[in-house]
mmCIF file of C-alpha atoms in Angstrom:
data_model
loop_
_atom_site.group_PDB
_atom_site.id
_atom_site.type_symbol
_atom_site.label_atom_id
_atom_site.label_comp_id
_atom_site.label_asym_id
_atom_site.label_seq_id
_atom_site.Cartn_x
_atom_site.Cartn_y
_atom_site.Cartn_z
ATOM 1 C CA UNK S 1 0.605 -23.002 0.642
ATOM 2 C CA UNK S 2 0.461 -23.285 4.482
ATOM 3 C CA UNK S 3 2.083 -20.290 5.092
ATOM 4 C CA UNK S 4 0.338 -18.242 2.914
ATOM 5 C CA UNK S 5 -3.106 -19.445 4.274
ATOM 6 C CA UNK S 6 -1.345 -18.458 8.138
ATOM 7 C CA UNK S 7 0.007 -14.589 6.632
ATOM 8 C CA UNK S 8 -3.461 -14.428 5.204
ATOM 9 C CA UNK S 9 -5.434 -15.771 8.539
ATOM 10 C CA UNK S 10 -2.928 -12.937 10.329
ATOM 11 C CA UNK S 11 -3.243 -10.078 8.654
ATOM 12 C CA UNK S 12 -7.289 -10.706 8.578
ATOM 13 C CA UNK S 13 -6.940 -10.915 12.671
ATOM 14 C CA UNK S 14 -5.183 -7.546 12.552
ATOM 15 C CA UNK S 15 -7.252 -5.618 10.283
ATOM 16 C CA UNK S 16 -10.398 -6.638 12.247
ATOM 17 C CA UNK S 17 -8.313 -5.428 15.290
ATOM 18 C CA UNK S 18 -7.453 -2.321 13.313
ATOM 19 C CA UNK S 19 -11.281 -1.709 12.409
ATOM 20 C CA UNK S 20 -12.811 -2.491 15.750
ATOM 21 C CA UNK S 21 -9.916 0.419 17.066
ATOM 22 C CA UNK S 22 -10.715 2.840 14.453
ATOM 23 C CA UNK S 23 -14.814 2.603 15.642
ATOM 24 C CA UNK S 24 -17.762 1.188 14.409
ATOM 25 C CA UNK S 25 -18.951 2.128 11.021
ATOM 26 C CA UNK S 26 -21.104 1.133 8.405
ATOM 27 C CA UNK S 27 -19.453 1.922 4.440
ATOM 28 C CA UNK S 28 -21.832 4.711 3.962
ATOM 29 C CA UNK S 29 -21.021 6.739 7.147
ATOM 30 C CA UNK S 30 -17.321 6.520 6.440
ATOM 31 C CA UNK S 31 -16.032 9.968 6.760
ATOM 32 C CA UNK S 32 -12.951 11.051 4.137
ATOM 33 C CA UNK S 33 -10.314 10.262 6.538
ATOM 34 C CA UNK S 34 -11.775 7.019 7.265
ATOM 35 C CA UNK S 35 -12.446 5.868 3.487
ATOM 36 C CA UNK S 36 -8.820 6.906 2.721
ATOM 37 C CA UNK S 37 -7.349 4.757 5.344
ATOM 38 C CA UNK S 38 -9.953 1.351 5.014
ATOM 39 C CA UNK S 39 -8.655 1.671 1.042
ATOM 40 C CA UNK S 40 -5.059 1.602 2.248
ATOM 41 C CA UNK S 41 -5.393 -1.072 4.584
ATOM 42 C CA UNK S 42 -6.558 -3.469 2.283
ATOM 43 C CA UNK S 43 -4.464 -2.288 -0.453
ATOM 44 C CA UNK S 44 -1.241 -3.013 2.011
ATOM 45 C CA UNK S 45 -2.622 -6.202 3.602
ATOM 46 C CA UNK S 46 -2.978 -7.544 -0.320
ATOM 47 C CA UNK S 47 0.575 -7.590 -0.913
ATOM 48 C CA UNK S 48 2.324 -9.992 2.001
ATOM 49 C CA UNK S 49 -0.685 -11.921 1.365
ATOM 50 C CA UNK S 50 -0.466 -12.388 -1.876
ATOM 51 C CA UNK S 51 3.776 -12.457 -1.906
ATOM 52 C CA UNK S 52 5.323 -15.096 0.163
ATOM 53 C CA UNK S 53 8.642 -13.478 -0.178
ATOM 54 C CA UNK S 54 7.303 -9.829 0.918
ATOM 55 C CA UNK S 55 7.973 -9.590 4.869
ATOM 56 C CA UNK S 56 5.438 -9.949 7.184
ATOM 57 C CA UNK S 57 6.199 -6.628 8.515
ATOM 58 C CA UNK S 58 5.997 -4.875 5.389
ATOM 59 C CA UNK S 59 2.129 -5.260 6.216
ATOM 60 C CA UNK S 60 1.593 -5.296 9.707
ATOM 61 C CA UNK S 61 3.433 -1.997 10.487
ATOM 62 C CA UNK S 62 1.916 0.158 7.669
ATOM 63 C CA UNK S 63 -1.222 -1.297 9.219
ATOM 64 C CA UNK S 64 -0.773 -0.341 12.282
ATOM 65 C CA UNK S 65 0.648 3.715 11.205
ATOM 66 C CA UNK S 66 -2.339 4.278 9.811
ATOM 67 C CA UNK S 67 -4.757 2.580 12.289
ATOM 68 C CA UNK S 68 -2.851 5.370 14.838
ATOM 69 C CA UNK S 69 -3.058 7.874 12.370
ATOM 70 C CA UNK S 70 -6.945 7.448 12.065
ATOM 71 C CA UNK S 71 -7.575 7.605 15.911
ATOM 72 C CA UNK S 72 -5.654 10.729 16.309
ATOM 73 C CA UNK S 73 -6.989 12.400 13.452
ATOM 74 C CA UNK S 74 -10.186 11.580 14.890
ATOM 75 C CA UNK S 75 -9.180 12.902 18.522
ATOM 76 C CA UNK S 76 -8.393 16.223 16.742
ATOM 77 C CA UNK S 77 -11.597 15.834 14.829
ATOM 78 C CA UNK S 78 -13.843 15.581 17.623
ATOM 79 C CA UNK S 79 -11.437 18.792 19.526
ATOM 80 C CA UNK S 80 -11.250 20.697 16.783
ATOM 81 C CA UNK S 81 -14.187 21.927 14.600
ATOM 82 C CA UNK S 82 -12.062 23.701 12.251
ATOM 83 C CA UNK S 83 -9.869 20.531 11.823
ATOM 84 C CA UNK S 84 -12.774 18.436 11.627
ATOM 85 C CA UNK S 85 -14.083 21.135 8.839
ATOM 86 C CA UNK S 86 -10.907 20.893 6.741
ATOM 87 C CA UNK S 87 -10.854 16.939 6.833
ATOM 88 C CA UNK S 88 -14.454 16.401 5.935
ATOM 89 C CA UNK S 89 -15.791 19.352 4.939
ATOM 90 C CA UNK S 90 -19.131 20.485 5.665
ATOM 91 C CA UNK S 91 -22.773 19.951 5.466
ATOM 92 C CA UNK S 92 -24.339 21.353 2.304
ATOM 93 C CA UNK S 93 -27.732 22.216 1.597
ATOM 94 C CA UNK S 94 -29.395 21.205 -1.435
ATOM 95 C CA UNK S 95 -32.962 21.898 -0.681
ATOM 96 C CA UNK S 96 -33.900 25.043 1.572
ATOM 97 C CA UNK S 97 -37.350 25.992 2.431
ATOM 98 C CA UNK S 98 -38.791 23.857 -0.872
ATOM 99 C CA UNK S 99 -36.068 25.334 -3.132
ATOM 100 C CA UNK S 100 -33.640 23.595 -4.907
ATOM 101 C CA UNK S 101 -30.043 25.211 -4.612
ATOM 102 C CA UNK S 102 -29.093 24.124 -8.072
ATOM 103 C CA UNK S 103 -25.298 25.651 -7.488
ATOM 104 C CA UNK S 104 -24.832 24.086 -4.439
ATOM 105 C CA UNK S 105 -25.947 20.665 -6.561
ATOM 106 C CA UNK S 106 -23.611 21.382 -9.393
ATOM 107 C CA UNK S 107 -20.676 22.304 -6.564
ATOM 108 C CA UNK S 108 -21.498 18.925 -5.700
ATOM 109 C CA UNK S 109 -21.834 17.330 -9.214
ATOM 110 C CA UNK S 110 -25.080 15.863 -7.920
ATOM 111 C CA UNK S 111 -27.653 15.021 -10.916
ATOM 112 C CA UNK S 112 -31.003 15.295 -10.336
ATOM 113 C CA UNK S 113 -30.971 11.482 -10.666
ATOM 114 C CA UNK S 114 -28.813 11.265 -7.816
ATOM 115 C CA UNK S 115 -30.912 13.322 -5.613
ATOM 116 C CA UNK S 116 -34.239 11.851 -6.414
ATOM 117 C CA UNK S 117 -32.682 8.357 -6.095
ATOM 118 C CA UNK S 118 -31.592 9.107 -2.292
ATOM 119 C CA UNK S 119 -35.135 10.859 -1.612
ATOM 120 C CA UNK S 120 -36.773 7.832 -1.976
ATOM 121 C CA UNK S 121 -34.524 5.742 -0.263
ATOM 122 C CA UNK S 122 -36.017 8.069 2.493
ATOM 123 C CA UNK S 123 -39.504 7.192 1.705
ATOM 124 C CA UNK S 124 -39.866 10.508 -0.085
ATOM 125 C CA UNK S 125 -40.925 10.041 -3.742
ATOM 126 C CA UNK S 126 -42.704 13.665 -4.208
ATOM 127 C CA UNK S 127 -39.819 16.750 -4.121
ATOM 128 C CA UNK S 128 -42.763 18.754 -2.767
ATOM 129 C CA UNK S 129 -43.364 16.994 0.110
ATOM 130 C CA UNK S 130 -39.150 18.116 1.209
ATOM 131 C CA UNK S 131 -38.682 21.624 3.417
ATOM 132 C CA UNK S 132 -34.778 20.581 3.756
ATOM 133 C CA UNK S 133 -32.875 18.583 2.526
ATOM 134 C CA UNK S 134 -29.054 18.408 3.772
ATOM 135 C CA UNK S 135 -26.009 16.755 2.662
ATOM 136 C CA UNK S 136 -24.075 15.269 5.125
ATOM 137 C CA UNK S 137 -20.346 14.863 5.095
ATOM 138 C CA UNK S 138 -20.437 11.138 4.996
ATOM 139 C CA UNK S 139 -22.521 11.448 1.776
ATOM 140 C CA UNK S 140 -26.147 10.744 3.449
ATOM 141 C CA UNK S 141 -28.955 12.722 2.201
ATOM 142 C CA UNK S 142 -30.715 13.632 5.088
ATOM 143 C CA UNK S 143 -34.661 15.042 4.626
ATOM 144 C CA UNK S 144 -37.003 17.394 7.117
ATOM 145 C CA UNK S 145 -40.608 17.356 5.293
ATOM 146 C CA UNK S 146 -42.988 19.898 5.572
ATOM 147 C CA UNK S 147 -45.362 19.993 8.595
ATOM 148 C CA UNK S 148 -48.322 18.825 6.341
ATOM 149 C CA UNK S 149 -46.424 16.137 4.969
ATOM 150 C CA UNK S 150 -44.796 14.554 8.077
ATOM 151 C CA UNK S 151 -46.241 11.736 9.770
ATOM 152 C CA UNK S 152 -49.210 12.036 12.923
ATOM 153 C CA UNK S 153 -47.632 11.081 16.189
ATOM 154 C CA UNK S 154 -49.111 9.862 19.587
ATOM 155 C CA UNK S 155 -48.206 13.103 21.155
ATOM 156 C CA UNK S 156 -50.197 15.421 18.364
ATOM 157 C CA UNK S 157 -53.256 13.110 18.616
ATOM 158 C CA UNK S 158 -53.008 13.482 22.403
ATOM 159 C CA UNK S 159 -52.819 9.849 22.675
ATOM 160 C CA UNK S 160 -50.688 8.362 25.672
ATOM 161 C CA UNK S 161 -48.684 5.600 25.190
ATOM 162 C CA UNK S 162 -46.521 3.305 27.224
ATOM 163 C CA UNK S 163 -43.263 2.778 27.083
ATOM 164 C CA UNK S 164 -42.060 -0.574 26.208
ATOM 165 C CA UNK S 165 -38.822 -0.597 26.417
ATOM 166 C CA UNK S 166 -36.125 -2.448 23.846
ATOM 167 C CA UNK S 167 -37.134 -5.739 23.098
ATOM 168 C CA UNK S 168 -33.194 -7.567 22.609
ATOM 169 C CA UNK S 169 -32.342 -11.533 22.153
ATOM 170 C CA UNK S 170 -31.952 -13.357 25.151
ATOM 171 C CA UNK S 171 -31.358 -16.983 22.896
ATOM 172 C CA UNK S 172 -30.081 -17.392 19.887
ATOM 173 C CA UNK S 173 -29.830 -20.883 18.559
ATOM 174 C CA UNK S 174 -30.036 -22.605 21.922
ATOM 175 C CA UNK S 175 -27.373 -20.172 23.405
ATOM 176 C CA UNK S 176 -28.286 -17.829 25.900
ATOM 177 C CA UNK S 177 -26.998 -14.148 25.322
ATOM 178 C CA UNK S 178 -25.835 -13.122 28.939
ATOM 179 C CA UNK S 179 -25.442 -9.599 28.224
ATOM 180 C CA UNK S 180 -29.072 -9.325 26.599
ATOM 181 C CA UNK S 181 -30.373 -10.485 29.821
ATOM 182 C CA UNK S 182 -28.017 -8.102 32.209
ATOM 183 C CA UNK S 183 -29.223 -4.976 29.634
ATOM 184 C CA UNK S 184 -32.864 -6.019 30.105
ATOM 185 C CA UNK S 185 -32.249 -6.523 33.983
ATOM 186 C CA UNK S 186 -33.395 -10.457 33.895
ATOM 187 C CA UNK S 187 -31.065 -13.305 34.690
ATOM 188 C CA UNK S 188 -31.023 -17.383 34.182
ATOM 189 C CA UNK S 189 -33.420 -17.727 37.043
ATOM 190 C CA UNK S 190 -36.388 -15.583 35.426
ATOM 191 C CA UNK S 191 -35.611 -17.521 32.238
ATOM 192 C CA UNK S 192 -35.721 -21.080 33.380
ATOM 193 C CA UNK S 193 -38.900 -20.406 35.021
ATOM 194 C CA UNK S 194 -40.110 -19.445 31.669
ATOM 195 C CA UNK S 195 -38.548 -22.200 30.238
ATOM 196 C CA UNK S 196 -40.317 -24.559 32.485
ATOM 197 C CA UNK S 197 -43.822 -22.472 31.950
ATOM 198 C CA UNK S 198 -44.094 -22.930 28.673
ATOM 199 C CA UNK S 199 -42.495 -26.628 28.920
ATOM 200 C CA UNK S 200 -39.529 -26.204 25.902
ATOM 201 C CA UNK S 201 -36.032 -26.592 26.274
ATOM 202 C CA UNK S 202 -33.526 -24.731 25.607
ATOM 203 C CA UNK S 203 -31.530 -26.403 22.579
ATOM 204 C CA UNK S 204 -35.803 -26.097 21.239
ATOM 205 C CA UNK S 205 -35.570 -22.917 20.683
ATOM 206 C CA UNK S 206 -34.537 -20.683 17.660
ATOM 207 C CA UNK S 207 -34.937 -16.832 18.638
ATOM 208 C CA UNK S 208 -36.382 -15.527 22.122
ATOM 209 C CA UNK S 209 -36.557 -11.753 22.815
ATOM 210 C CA UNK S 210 -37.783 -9.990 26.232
ATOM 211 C CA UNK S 211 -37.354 -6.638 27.388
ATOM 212 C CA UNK S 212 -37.297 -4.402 30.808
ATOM 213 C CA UNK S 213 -40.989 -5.104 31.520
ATOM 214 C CA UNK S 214 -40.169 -8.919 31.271
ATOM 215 C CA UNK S 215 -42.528 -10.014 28.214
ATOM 216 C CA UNK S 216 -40.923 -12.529 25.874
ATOM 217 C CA UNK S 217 -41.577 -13.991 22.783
ATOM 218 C CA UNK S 218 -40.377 -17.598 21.459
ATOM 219 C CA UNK S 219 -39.825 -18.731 18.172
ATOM 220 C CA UNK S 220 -39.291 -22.592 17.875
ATOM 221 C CA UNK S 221 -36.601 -24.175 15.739
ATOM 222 C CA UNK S 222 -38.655 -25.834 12.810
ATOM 223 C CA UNK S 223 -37.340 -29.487 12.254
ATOM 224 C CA UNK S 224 -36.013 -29.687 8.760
ATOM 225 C CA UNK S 225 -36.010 -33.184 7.228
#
């Protein structure tokens, strides 16, 4: 039982290593290559996991094949469009200039289901409001309105606006987040100060966020009985 919770608390270290190596991704903007290759790891990790008797290397070195198999695919990928095309394919165009291209939908075997389901998880829930509408390689729908439909800006009103900056969390739980305050260009100095401003402590506080122009905001940890 012990060593199969220590194979298992292994192989779970070296497929995080693996996927931190390979890049970060979210499921949905897995490209073929990468899909193919997150399906085999787990497959292969399953098996010494599950099978005392299986070698520990009978999982860690597939693992690591394919982890250098992804990376240089994806070297050649980002060298070589026409690689890159054969791996993943292309983008496809479903809806040009307010038309549907019902062959390129049934290339696709996309129902009109399918595509109205992914409009509105754009926000778009009227077909006539779409100029384009692309299909991206990872499988993301992605959706240019017309001019009339898209939303007023700033800029197009002629309204000015100032820039303030990312707003990241310099606290968490009590803890300060060094690198938060080295993006925003603030250190522990500038926060104890406003620490001792607003008279709270440290282990008081549940979220606090500044940015580059040095406003903050502090949420409180709420006592729970």
């Amino acid at each position: 039982m012990i060593i199969s919770a220590i194979r298992t608390l292994l192989l779970y270290v070296l497929i995080i290593f693996a996927v931190r190596m390979m890049g970060k991704r979210q499921i949905s903007e897995l490209q073929t290559s990468e899909l193919v290759v997150t399906l085999l790891i787990s497959n292969i990790a399953s098996i010494p996991m599950q099978d005392t008797d299986q070698s520990m290397l009978s999982g860690i070195i597939p693992i690591l094949v394919l982890m250098v198999c992804e990376i240089v695919i994806s070297f050649l990928m980002l060298k070589r469009a026409g690689f890159r095309r054969v791996i993943c394919g292309k983008p496809i165009v479903v809806i040009n200039d307010g038309k549907i291209d019902q062959s390129e939908m049934k290339r696709l075997r996309m129902s009109t289901e399918d595509l109205y389901e992914q409009l509105r998880q754009k926000n778009v829930f009227n077909i006539e409001d779409v100029a384009f509408a692309v299909m991206e390689t990872n499988g993301n729908l992605s959706v240019l309105k017309k001019p009339e439909n898209e939303t007023v800006t700033a800029k197009q009103m002629g309204i000015k606006t100032t820039d303030k900056g990312l707003q990241t969390v310099v606290i968490s739980d009590g803890e300060i987040a060094q690198s938060s305050l080295d993006f925003c260009g603030l250190d522990k100095e500038w926060l104890y100060n406003i620490l001792s401003h607003e008279n709270i402590k440290l282990n008081e506080i549940f979220i606090m966020t500044a940015d580059k122009r040095r406003t903050y905001q502090i949420i409180k940890k709420e006592r729970i009985v």
